[in-house]
Coordinates of C-alpha atoms and ligand atoms in Angstrom, one line a residue:
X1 CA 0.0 0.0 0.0
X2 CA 2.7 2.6 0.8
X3 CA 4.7 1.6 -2.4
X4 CA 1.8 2.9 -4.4
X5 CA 1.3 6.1 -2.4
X6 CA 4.4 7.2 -3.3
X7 CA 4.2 5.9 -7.0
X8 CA 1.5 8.5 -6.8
X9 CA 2.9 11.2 -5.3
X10 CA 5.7 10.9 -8.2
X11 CA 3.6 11.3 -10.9
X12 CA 1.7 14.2 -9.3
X13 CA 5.0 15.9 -9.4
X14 CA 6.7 15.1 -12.1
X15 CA 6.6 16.4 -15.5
X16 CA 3.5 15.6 -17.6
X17 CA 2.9 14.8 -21.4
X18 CA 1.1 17.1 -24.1
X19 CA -1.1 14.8 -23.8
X20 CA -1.9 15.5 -20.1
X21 CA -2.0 19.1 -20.5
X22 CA -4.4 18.6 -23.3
X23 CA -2.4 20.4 -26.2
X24 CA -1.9 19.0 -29.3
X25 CA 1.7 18.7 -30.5
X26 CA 3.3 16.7 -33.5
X27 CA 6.5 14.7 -32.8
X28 CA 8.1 14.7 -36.1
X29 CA 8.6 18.6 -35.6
X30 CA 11.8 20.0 -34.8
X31 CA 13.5 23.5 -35.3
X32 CA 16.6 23.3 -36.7
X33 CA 18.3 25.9 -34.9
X34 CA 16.5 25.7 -32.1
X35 CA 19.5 25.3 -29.8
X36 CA 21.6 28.0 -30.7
X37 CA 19.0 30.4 -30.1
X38 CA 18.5 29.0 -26.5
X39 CA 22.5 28.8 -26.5
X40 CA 22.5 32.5 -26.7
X41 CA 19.6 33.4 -24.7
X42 CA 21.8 31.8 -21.7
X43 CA 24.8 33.3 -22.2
X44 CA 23.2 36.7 -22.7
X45 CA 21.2 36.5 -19.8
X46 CA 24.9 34.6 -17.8
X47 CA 27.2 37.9 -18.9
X48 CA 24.4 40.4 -18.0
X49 CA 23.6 39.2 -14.4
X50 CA 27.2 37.3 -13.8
X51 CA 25.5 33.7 -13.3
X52 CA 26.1 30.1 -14.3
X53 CA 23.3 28.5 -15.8
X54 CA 25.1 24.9 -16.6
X55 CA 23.4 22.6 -19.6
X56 CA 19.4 24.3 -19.1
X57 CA 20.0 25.2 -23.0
X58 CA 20.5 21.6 -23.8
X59 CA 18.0 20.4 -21.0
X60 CA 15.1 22.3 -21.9
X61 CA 12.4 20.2 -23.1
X62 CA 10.7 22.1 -25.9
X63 CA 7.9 20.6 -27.6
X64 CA 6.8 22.3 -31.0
X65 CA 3.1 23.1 -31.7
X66 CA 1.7 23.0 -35.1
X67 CA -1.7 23.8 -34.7
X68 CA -3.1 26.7 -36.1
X69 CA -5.7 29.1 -33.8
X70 CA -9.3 28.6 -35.2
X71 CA -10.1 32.4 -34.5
X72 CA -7.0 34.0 -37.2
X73 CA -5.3 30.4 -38.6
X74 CA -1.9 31.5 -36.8
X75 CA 0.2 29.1 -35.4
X76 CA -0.4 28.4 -31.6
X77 CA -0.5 26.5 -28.7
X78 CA -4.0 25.6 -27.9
X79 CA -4.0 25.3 -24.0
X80 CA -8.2 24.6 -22.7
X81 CA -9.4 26.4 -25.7
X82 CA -6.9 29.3 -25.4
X83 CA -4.6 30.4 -28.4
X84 CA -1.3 31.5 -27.3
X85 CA 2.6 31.7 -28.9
X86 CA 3.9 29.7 -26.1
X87 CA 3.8 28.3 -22.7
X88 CA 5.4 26.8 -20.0
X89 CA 5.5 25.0 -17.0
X90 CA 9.0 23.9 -16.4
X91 CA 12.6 23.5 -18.4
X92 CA 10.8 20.1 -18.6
X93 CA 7.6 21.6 -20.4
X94 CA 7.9 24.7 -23.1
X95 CA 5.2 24.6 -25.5
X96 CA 6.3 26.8 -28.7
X97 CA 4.2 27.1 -31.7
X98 CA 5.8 27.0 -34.9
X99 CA 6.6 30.9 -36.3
X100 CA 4.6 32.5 -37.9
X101 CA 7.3 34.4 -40.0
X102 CA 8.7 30.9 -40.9
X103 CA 7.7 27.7 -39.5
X104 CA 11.3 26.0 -40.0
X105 CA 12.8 28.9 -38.2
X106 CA 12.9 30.4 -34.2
X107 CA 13.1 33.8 -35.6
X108 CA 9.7 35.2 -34.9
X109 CA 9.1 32.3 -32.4
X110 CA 8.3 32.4 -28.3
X111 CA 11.0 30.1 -27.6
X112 CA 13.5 32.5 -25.8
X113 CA 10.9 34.2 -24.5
X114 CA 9.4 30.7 -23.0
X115 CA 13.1 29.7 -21.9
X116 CA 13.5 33.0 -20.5
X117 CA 10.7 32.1 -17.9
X118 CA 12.8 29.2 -17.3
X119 CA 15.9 31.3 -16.7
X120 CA 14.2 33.4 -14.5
X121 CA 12.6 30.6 -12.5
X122 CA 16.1 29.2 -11.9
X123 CA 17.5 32.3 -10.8
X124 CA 14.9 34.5 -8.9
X125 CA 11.5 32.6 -8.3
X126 CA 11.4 29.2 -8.2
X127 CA 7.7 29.3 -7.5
X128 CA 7.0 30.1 -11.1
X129 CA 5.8 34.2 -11.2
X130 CA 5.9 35.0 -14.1
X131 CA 7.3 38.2 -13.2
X132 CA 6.5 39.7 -17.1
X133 CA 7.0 43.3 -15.2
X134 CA 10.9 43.2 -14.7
X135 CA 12.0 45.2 -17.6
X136 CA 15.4 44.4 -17.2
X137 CA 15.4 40.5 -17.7
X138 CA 13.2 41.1 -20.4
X139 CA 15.1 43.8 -22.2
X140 CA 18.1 41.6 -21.9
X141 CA 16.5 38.9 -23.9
X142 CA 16.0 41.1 -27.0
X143 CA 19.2 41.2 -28.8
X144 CA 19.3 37.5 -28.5
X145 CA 16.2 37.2 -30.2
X146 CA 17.1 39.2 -32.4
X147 CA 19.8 37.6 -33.2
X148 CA 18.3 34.8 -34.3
X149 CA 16.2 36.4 -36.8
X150 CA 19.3 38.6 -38.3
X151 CA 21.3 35.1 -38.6
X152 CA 18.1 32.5 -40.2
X153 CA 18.1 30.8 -36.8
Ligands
LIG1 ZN1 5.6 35.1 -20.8

């Protein structure tokens, strides 16, 4: 009895599917590039604020949308009937739909702004505010993504 209580208790806490959440994403879909621009978002946000991040770049799990919003056929993450760029809940769960500029590309994407919640998580809240009112994480973020769009990422 006490062995399943705690096989319980794991999977309350651990990280759960698409499927779980209820959004729809397709497997096959990956963004080339994808981890160059979370490469730089790290760094960027490392040399501004002076911290060590370690591997979240290559640890995030990012899981690529393809649907497309009923209401203006955009790309978008469909969370309980909600069209949105991107969401997430951990490094372990970032939803990103595809760009809109160009679905093969991050340019244009939420993906660093998604990671940055996970930066910012990991280095100021680790109860999960949002905290989309501290201008200066934010503003740190927009070179890389603008980066990305300047180099095809
Ligand atoms: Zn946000």
């Amino acid at each position: 009895m006490r062995t399943i209580l705690i096989m319980l208790l794991l999977a309350a806490c651990g990280p759960m599917t698409p499927y779980d959440r209820g959004i729809e994403v397709t497997d096959a879909i990956g963004v080339l590039n994808q981890s160059k621009a979370l490469f730089s978002a790290q760094i960027a946000v490392e040399d501004h604020y002076g911290v060590r991040l370690g591997d979240m770049h290559t640890d995030a799990v990012v899981y690529w949308t393809d649907t497309k919003c009923p209401k203006n056929g955009q790309y978008a993450v469909i969370y309980r009937g909600t069209c949105v760029y991107g969401r997430m809940w951990s490094l372990d769960e970032i939803y990103v739909a595809l760009s809109n500029k160009d679905p093969e590309r991050t340019c244009g994407s939420a993906l660093i702004h998604e990671f940055g919640h996970a930066m910012y998580m990991e280095m100021f809240d680790r109860d999960g505010n949002a905290a989309h009112d501290d201008d200066e994480f934010w503003d740190v973020l927009v070179a890389p993504m603008q980066l990305a769009c300047d180099r095809g990422w």
